[in-house]
Amino acid sequence: MDVLQKLYEMTAFGSLIENPGSLLMLAIGAILLYLGIRKQYEPLLLVPIAFGVILANLPGGGMGVVPGEFIQLEGLKQAASPDMNLMELEMEHRYMNLFEIAHEYGIMNFLYYMLIKTGLLPPIIFMGVGALTDFGPMLRNLRLSFFGAAAQLGIFTVLLIAILVGFTPKEAASLAIIGGADGPTAIYTTIKLAPHLLGPIAIAAYSYMALVPVIIPLVVKLTCSPKELKINMKQMDKLYPPKHQIKNLRAVKIAFPIVLGIVISFFVPSAVPLLGMLLFGNLIKEIGANTLRLSEAASGPIMNTATIFLGLTVGATMTSDVFLDPKTIGIIVGGFFAFAISVFGGIAAVKVFNLFTKKKINPLIGATGLSAVPMASRVANEIALKYDSNNHVLQYCMSSNISGVIGSAVAAGVLISFLS
Amino acid sequence: MDVLQKLYEMTAFGSLIENPGSLLMLAIGAILLYLGIRKQYEPLLLVPIAFGVILANLPGGGMGVVPGEFIQLEGLKQAASPDMNLMELEMEHRYMNLFEIAHEYGIMNFLYYMLIKTGLLPPIIFMGVGALTDFGPMLRNLRLSFFGAAAQLGIFTVLLIAILVGFTPKEAASLAIIGGADGPTAIYTTIKLAPHLLGPIAIAAYSYMALVPVIIPLVVKLTCSPKELKINMKQMDKLYPPKHQIKNLRAVKIAFPIVLGIVISFFVPSAVPLLGMLLFGNLIKEIGANTLRLSEAASGPIMNTATIFLGLTVGATMTSDVFLDPKTIGIIVGGFFAFAISVFGGIAAVKVFNLFTKKKINPLIGATGLSAVPMASRVANEIALKYDSNNHVLQYCMSSNISGVIGSAVAAGVLISFLS
Amino acid sequence: MDVLQKLYEMTAFGSLIENPGSLLMLAIGAILLYLGIRKQYEPLLLVPIAFGVILANLPGGGMGVVPGEFIQLEGLKQAASPDMNLMELEMEHRYMNLFEIAHEYGIMNFLYYMLIKTGLLPPIIFMGVGALTDFGPMLRNLRLSFFGAAAQLGIFTVLLIAILVGFTPKEAASLAIIGGADGPTAIYTTIKLAPHLLGPIAIAAYSYMALVPVIIPLVVKLTCSPKELKINMKQMDKLYPPKHQIKNLRAVKIAFPIVLGIVISFFVPSAVPLLGMLLFGNLIKEIGANTLRLSEAASGPIMNTATIFLGLTVGATMTSDVFLDPKTIGIIVGGFFAFAISVFGGIAAVKVFNLFTKKKINPLIGATGLSAVPMASRVANEIALKYDSNNHVLQYCMSSNISGVIGSAVAAGVLISFLS
Amino acid sequence: MSENFEIALQLLGVGMVTVFAILFLVVFIGDAIVLFVNRFIGEEKKEMPIVLEENSVIDPKKSAAIESAIQIVTQGKGKVVKIEKC
Amino acid sequence: MSENFEIALQLLGVGMVTVFAILFLVVFIGDAIVLFVNRFIGEEKKEMPIVLEENSVIDPKKSAAIESAIQIVTQGKGKVVKIEKC
Amino acid sequence: MSENFEIALQLLGVGMVTVFAILFLVVFIGDAIVLFVNRFIGEEKKEMPIVLEENSVIDPKKSAAIESAIQIVTQGKGKVVKIEKC
Ligand code: NA
Ligand code: NA
Ligand code: NA
């Protein structure tokens, strides 16, 4: 009898009965796996996230991430008040150390509090993204990169709406940054402002990034005329050629990340961890052979390892009590609008611009002002080709596409700076 | 005179005289290096472990791992009792943080307490093992995988004997898990139950795994008749063909780790950190090109880095006062019996099975129910070929061989769940 | 108005006005980048260091490393004195944990205090250096390795001078170790003795290593006659052939790091973290195919990742208040003399040796007793060829060159042992 | 000691039963998945379409050409893991 | 709530202005760098000399030979990332 | 200051003596190992047998064929680090 009791205690059925929501979470994990594997929605991140969701919700497995309050040592502070005022002055909050976190809550929390809650992995991944990014297409059509700004409209619009609907400003900002269409930026912002929403926001961000081939055509169809979509950028370039040619692309590509990083950071210093690492990664790539070991490490083992652990731990924040919350619905709906409005913002900016100039711009170049590089550009190119099979806009789209990464990192910096 | 005194203090001869046991430990390290390099006993792990033993026992080098009590902050708790009861309620024990550990005890302890004592590296290595494992042979002969259960007999038998001999239950379980023939599982279990025995148990586990080509033939010779060893599995398959064919191996291989992970964890949730990571690694491998970056990272740089630091730090736990203990003898002897009895268990299960069925099974398939993949299967195959040069049993052995990995992880889960 | 105020607070111009020194530091960062990229001064380290300087000095970016006192919990100790004496006995200082450091001071401090201040990365890089080092040339001309000792003269001479000039002994030792011409050794020593000087010392060390093609010819020109530089080592070998041949180079190369590590550590145990890891890296390389996974990891992803983070964090220690200090000038000047005197020491030792033997040695072999492998040897070879186009001394120089790595690690051990 | 012995006996029973039960489940789940896949998913298609990695700088056509060249050299058994533009 | 709404309005203004300002700066800086480089640095030279990695054990001449062999096989698009001595 | 100077002088002596002593040991140990190996281990055998990595999925015979093909291409200086099955 006693043995059977112990046997039952060993299994997870007890905690399953106590917390049946975890079954639902397992199903959600399975759906995410289906999207990642079969539908090929950003599998590099969605598969680890989905598996993290499953691991976190295996009852009794101890792999779910616990809320931040669990690792705060409130008692120390309170108890200390009478005779330990010196320490209190020094630091308001104290936290369990990483070893204690592992001891008490297991390896998934250890990884989460070491790699994610500290804000480490998103900048590390940005370093790898930088080492894979080529600013060449952007530099060749520099003026078009301006439209990467307009495509941040969705962020600030949805922020406003989310606050109206009842989200706190920090939560609203984390939700809204989905409209930047940039995974690491969304995760970084959420870590800083509303870590309890990390799971749903990350999943929404990556899912909508995977849905770019659906969302962009939808918005374009609703807002652009065939005539606009047939604007041929190459012919425009011939009619109104650009003023100066780049004589030494390599030197420009090396100087660009350095100068850009310094100047941007004067204006939005809170974007430094993200943009600084992005530009560092890009610099070591552009230097070439002399720092090849570094750029290969940044874009290879470092980024891949960071991706695995980012995915698993972000997924593991999605325990049933966190996810099964009305806010999750808000995030899913709000995220979609943030995306769509961003695309619209880029298109609208082009239309306004075209009112005042003779050298017309194809509105698709505005639509690719989000970050999803290079998928947005490819989608836009396909749309253009559908209207005129000789109208290749890919290289032009890449300009606003890449600058969209900078745009959303800047938007994140503004939000973090004003709200944290 | 003063200078000579200081010079003498700089050298390690003082601490060598105080602790002559470290010379013996250096000799043991050298023997292990000899086994790893010259005898090629699992060199990937035995060489780092052996070098860790040497580093830890270089007198004055400060590279030996200190016992867990050294990093516990008992004083805080005791001193706190009168007026700090709030905190006491929150956490029974507090520990030095990782930075303090590095500061006080050096980098080897930093690595040990960050990577090993937290239980992090064995699951990480299991992720890599998963990314290198092909469940195909097991799925093709699924019923044979049942014998991976019987080959865990050595674990529970030796556990019983070890307790009789005077080991505590936790120590006995850590010793006995050597019979699972799986390095990371043995290390993980020992970390959780009896970390002070980590060094000898890890070494015994990897040494006996290297001795599989000796142990399996020995047990087979003692228990099997030539007639049994000539049973030809392929002919049996022709006589009694399996019921259904796998039409879509890729889909099965993707679904298998997901479903398996969820179901097993309902029964043995304490095996989740090990099995979950194993199956995650396997999943990203089976998905293929879309997650290639991840599976290559998991089985390449991540696993290799984990192996180096696991080896060095586990070796570094073997300071002379820890190793030169009668229990070490018990571990060496007990580990051998755990191994041998496991092999016997697998063989016995086949014999029992053969009593009741017409489709006979070669007992070698039971013998390979341990985890040592794929060495056990190769050894078994050679034995079979010795008795009948046309009797290739490799593919059949791989089934029970791979399932043995799952079997020993489950056994570890049971032990951890009941004893910790 | 209010918005503009907030907008201004978001930017970094406020803190720029408060701390105009950071502009100067940004300029210094740019100069270092120029040296690393355009002049190709050790780009693998100078580029990350330079970018770290820039990141740390972007006003408001929060990427600068804070001094060690900022993470010390003095308050706890003081407050504790009346009724918490037990704890006080246990540990004199307590520090913020890594999670709190990240929380309070950002990811750069997290990385610095986890990877650098703990002393972790220099030994890790040494492991990679070991896995890339071939002791073959040294073993083939073993006696020449003796001159790797004489080339440490600059270290101890400059130590004496620096103390006379007013540096504290610990600072002087950190400065002087630049004369060992070995980056990781210099960084490791400085971490242990004078972490506040880490930035300038690291930069000086790597810059002068890059200037080896200038410094060695300069010293050689000042001290050696053409006749000496024409000494042909191959002819000397023919005239006075070495006593015994190596019959089994592979076995020797495997045994050498093991025995050497053990014996050296008896004399200078404080060099174990550096030398132990160097020799471990070398061992797994020499074993060959059986540990190929490990040596590739050590010399590939592990070393490259360590290099990136070492560079960035060491650079990030160079905030304006740390760097704009008269001591920095002392380090730049002193570092140069340490280098030059080390080269001179090696040459002088050869000259003394030549007084007493018939088998003359080319003084260039003394000049390469620094560590900068293999650049010093190449430079020396070119000098020799200039005087006699048939006189290839490269292989001979490599012997003292490699032993110079051991020499400076030993010197570091002596300094750390006596001064910390 | 006798209490510990009892624990050990219990564990011997519980442990072996659990291990057998789990591996029985492994067989059962494996069979079930095979049947499910055979019925609902069916024959393996010729490899899922490979999503080209983002930010890839090599023209797919050219990389295919390189790969086929390598395959000739390696008798079809080698695989190009990474191509870098010069 | 109305206070939060005010914050949101502020952020909408400040945020979009900042983003436009920064991307204006990006265009400006980019143009400035191009002009500067065109005037003061000029035409790209044929690739900077590659500093051979320290501790390299392969004779540069031989590795060049290998590389050219590979380049023929790979139609000039492949690159030897690493050569190891046997 | 004068005390520090004394420390520095001491370190100059102790340090150089130690460094010379250790490198003397290096020479001595190296010679000893060479003698020991020459006497007790003798001539190098033709490469130790390579233990094929566990879980390897490539048939050794085939991989040998690939390697020889590569060696022809690379004039015997290249080495196949990793082969993956397609
Ligand atoms: Na964007
Ligand atoms: Na097993
Ligand atoms: Na040196």
mmCIF file with all atom_site columns, N, CA and C in Angstrom, chain C residues 177-194:
data_model
loop_
_atom_site.group_PDB
_atom_site.id
_atom_site.type_symbol
_atom_site.label_atom_id
_atom_site.label_alt_id
_atom_site.label_comp_id
_atom_site.label_asym_id
_atom_site.label_entity_id
_atom_site.label_seq_id
_atom_site.pdbx_PDB_ins_code
_atom_site.Cartn_x
_atom_site.Cartn_y
_atom_site.Cartn_z
_atom_site.occupancy
_atom_site.B_iso_or_equiv
_atom_site.pdbx_formal_charge
_atom_site.auth_seq_id
_atom_site.auth_comp_id
_atom_site.auth_asym_id
_atom_site.auth_atom_id
_atom_site.pdbx_PDB_model_num
ATOM 1  N N  . ILE C 1 177 ? 54.756 43.073 -16.311 1.00 0.00 ? 177 ILE C N  1
ATOM 2  C CA . ILE C 1 177 ? 54.496 41.801 -16.990 1.00 0.00 ? 177 ILE C CA 1
ATOM 3  C C  . ILE C 1 177 ? 54.250 42.009 -18.482 1.00 0.00 ? 177 ILE C C  1
ATOM 4  N N  . ILE C 1 178 ? 54.007 43.262 -18.897 1.00 0.00 ? 178 ILE C N  1
ATOM 5  C CA . ILE C 1 178 ? 53.932 43.535 -20.331 1.00 0.00 ? 178 ILE C CA 1
ATOM 6  C C  . ILE C 1 178 ? 55.198 43.042 -21.022 1.00 0.00 ? 178 ILE C C  1
ATOM 7  N N  . GLY C 1 179 ? 56.312 43.102 -20.313 1.00 0.00 ? 179 GLY C N  1
ATOM 8  C CA . GLY C 1 179 ? 57.591 42.652 -20.871 1.00 0.00 ? 179 GLY C CA 1
ATOM 9  C C  . GLY C 1 179 ? 57.630 41.166 -21.157 1.00 0.00 ? 179 GLY C C  1
ATOM 10 N N  . GLY C 1 180 ? 56.612 40.431 -20.735 1.00 0.00 ? 180 GLY C N  1
ATOM 11 C CA . GLY C 1 180 ? 56.552 39.014 -21.068 1.00 0.00 ? 180 GLY C CA 1
ATOM 12 C C  . GLY C 1 180 ? 56.009 38.793 -22.470 1.00 0.00 ? 180 GLY C C  1
ATOM 13 N N  . ALA C 1 181 ? 55.496 39.863 -23.068 1.00 0.00 ? 181 ALA C N  1
ATOM 14 C CA . ALA C 1 181 ? 54.998 39.804 -24.452 1.00 0.00 ? 181 ALA C CA 1
ATOM 15 C C  . ALA C 1 181 ? 53.933 38.745 -24.626 1.00 0.00 ? 181 ALA C C  1
ATOM 16 N N  . ASP C 1 182 ? 53.092 38.584 -23.635 1.00 0.00 ? 182 ASP C N  1
ATOM 17 C CA . ASP C 1 182 ? 52.080 37.550 -23.723 1.00 0.00 ? 182 ASP C CA 1
ATOM 18 C C  . ASP C 1 182 ? 50.765 38.120 -23.207 1.00 0.00 ? 182 ASP C C  1
ATOM 19 N N  . GLY C 1 183 ? 49.806 38.277 -24.093 1.00 0.00 ? 183 GLY C N  1
ATOM 20 C CA . GLY C 1 183 ? 48.544 38.925 -23.750 1.00 0.00 ? 183 GLY C CA 1
ATOM 21 C C  . GLY C 1 183 ? 47.808 38.297 -22.579 1.00 0.00 ? 183 GLY C C  1
ATOM 22 N N  . PRO C 1 184 ? 47.408 37.011 -22.695 1.00 0.00 ? 184 PRO C N  1
ATOM 23 C CA . PRO C 1 184 ? 46.632 36.423 -21.599 1.00 0.00 ? 184 PRO C CA 1
ATOM 24 C C  . PRO C 1 184 ? 47.380 36.455 -20.260 1.00 0.00 ? 184 PRO C C  1
ATOM 25 N N  . THR C 1 185 ? 48.691 36.245 -20.300 1.00 0.00 ? 185 THR C N  1
ATOM 26 C CA . THR C 1 185 ? 49.451 36.282 -19.057 1.00 0.00 ? 185 THR C CA 1
ATOM 27 C C  . THR C 1 185 ? 49.408 37.672 -18.439 1.00 0.00 ? 185 THR C C  1
ATOM 28 N N  . ALA C 1 186 ? 49.555 38.700 -19.265 1.00 0.00 ? 186 ALA C N  1
ATOM 29 C CA . ALA C 1 186 ? 49.509 40.065 -18.741 1.00 0.00 ? 186 ALA C CA 1
ATOM 30 C C  . ALA C 1 186 ? 48.139 40.353 -18.147 1.00 0.00 ? 186 ALA C C  1
ATOM 31 N N  . ILE C 1 187 ? 47.094 39.928 -18.838 1.00 0.00 ? 187 ILE C N  1
ATOM 32 C CA . ILE C 1 187 ? 45.741 40.200 -18.343 1.00 0.00 ? 187 ILE C CA 1
ATOM 33 C C  . ILE C 1 187 ? 45.483 39.440 -17.050 1.00 0.00 ? 187 ILE C C  1
ATOM 34 N N  . TYR C 1 188 ? 45.904 38.188 -17.009 1.00 0.00 ? 188 TYR C N  1
ATOM 35 C CA . TYR C 1 188 ? 45.685 37.387 -15.810 1.00 0.00 ? 188 TYR C CA 1
ATOM 36 C C  . TYR C 1 188 ? 46.386 38.001 -14.600 1.00 0.00 ? 188 TYR C C  1
ATOM 37 N N  . THR C 1 189 ? 47.636 38.399 -14.792 1.00 0.00 ? 189 THR C N  1
ATOM 38 C CA . THR C 1 189 ? 48.391 38.996 -13.693 1.00 0.00 ? 189 THR C CA 1
ATOM 39 C C  . THR C 1 189 ? 47.730 40.285 -13.215 1.00 0.00 ? 189 THR C C  1
ATOM 40 N N  . THR C 1 190 ? 47.294 41.095 -14.161 1.00 0.00 ? 190 THR C N  1
ATOM 41 C CA . THR C 1 190 ? 46.676 42.367 -13.788 1.00 0.00 ? 190 THR C CA 1
ATOM 42 C C  . THR C 1 190 ? 45.349 42.156 -13.068 1.00 0.00 ? 190 THR C C  1
ATOM 43 N N  . ILE C 1 191 ? 44.570 41.186 -13.500 1.00 0.00 ? 191 ILE C N  1
ATOM 44 C CA . ILE C 1 191 ? 43.323 40.871 -12.792 1.00 0.00 ? 191 ILE C CA 1
ATOM 45 C C  . ILE C 1 191 ? 43.615 40.548 -11.338 1.00 0.00 ? 191 ILE C C  1
ATOM 46 N N  . LYS C 1 192 ? 44.693 39.784 -11.120 1.00 0.00 ? 192 LYS C N  1
ATOM 47 C CA . LYS C 1 192 ? 44.997 39.334 -9.773  1.00 0.00 ? 192 LYS C CA 1
ATOM 48 C C  . LYS C 1 192 ? 45.598 40.449 -8.920  1.00 0.00 ? 192 LYS C C  1
ATOM 49 N N  . LEU C 1 193 ? 46.349 41.356 -9.548  1.00 0.00 ? 193 LEU C N  1
ATOM 50 C CA . LEU C 1 193 ? 47.104 42.325 -8.734  1.00 0.00 ? 193 LEU C CA 1
ATOM 51 C C  . LEU C 1 193 ? 46.560 43.749 -8.799  1.00 0.00 ? 193 LEU C C  1
ATOM 52 N N  . ALA C 1 194 ? 46.184 44.217 -9.975  1.00 0.00 ? 194 ALA C N  1
ATOM 53 C CA . ALA C 1 194 ? 45.778 45.627 -10.087 1.00 0.00 ? 194 ALA C CA 1
ATOM 54 C C  . ALA C 1 194 ? 44.696 45.784 -11.149 1.00 0.00 ? 194 ALA C C  1
#
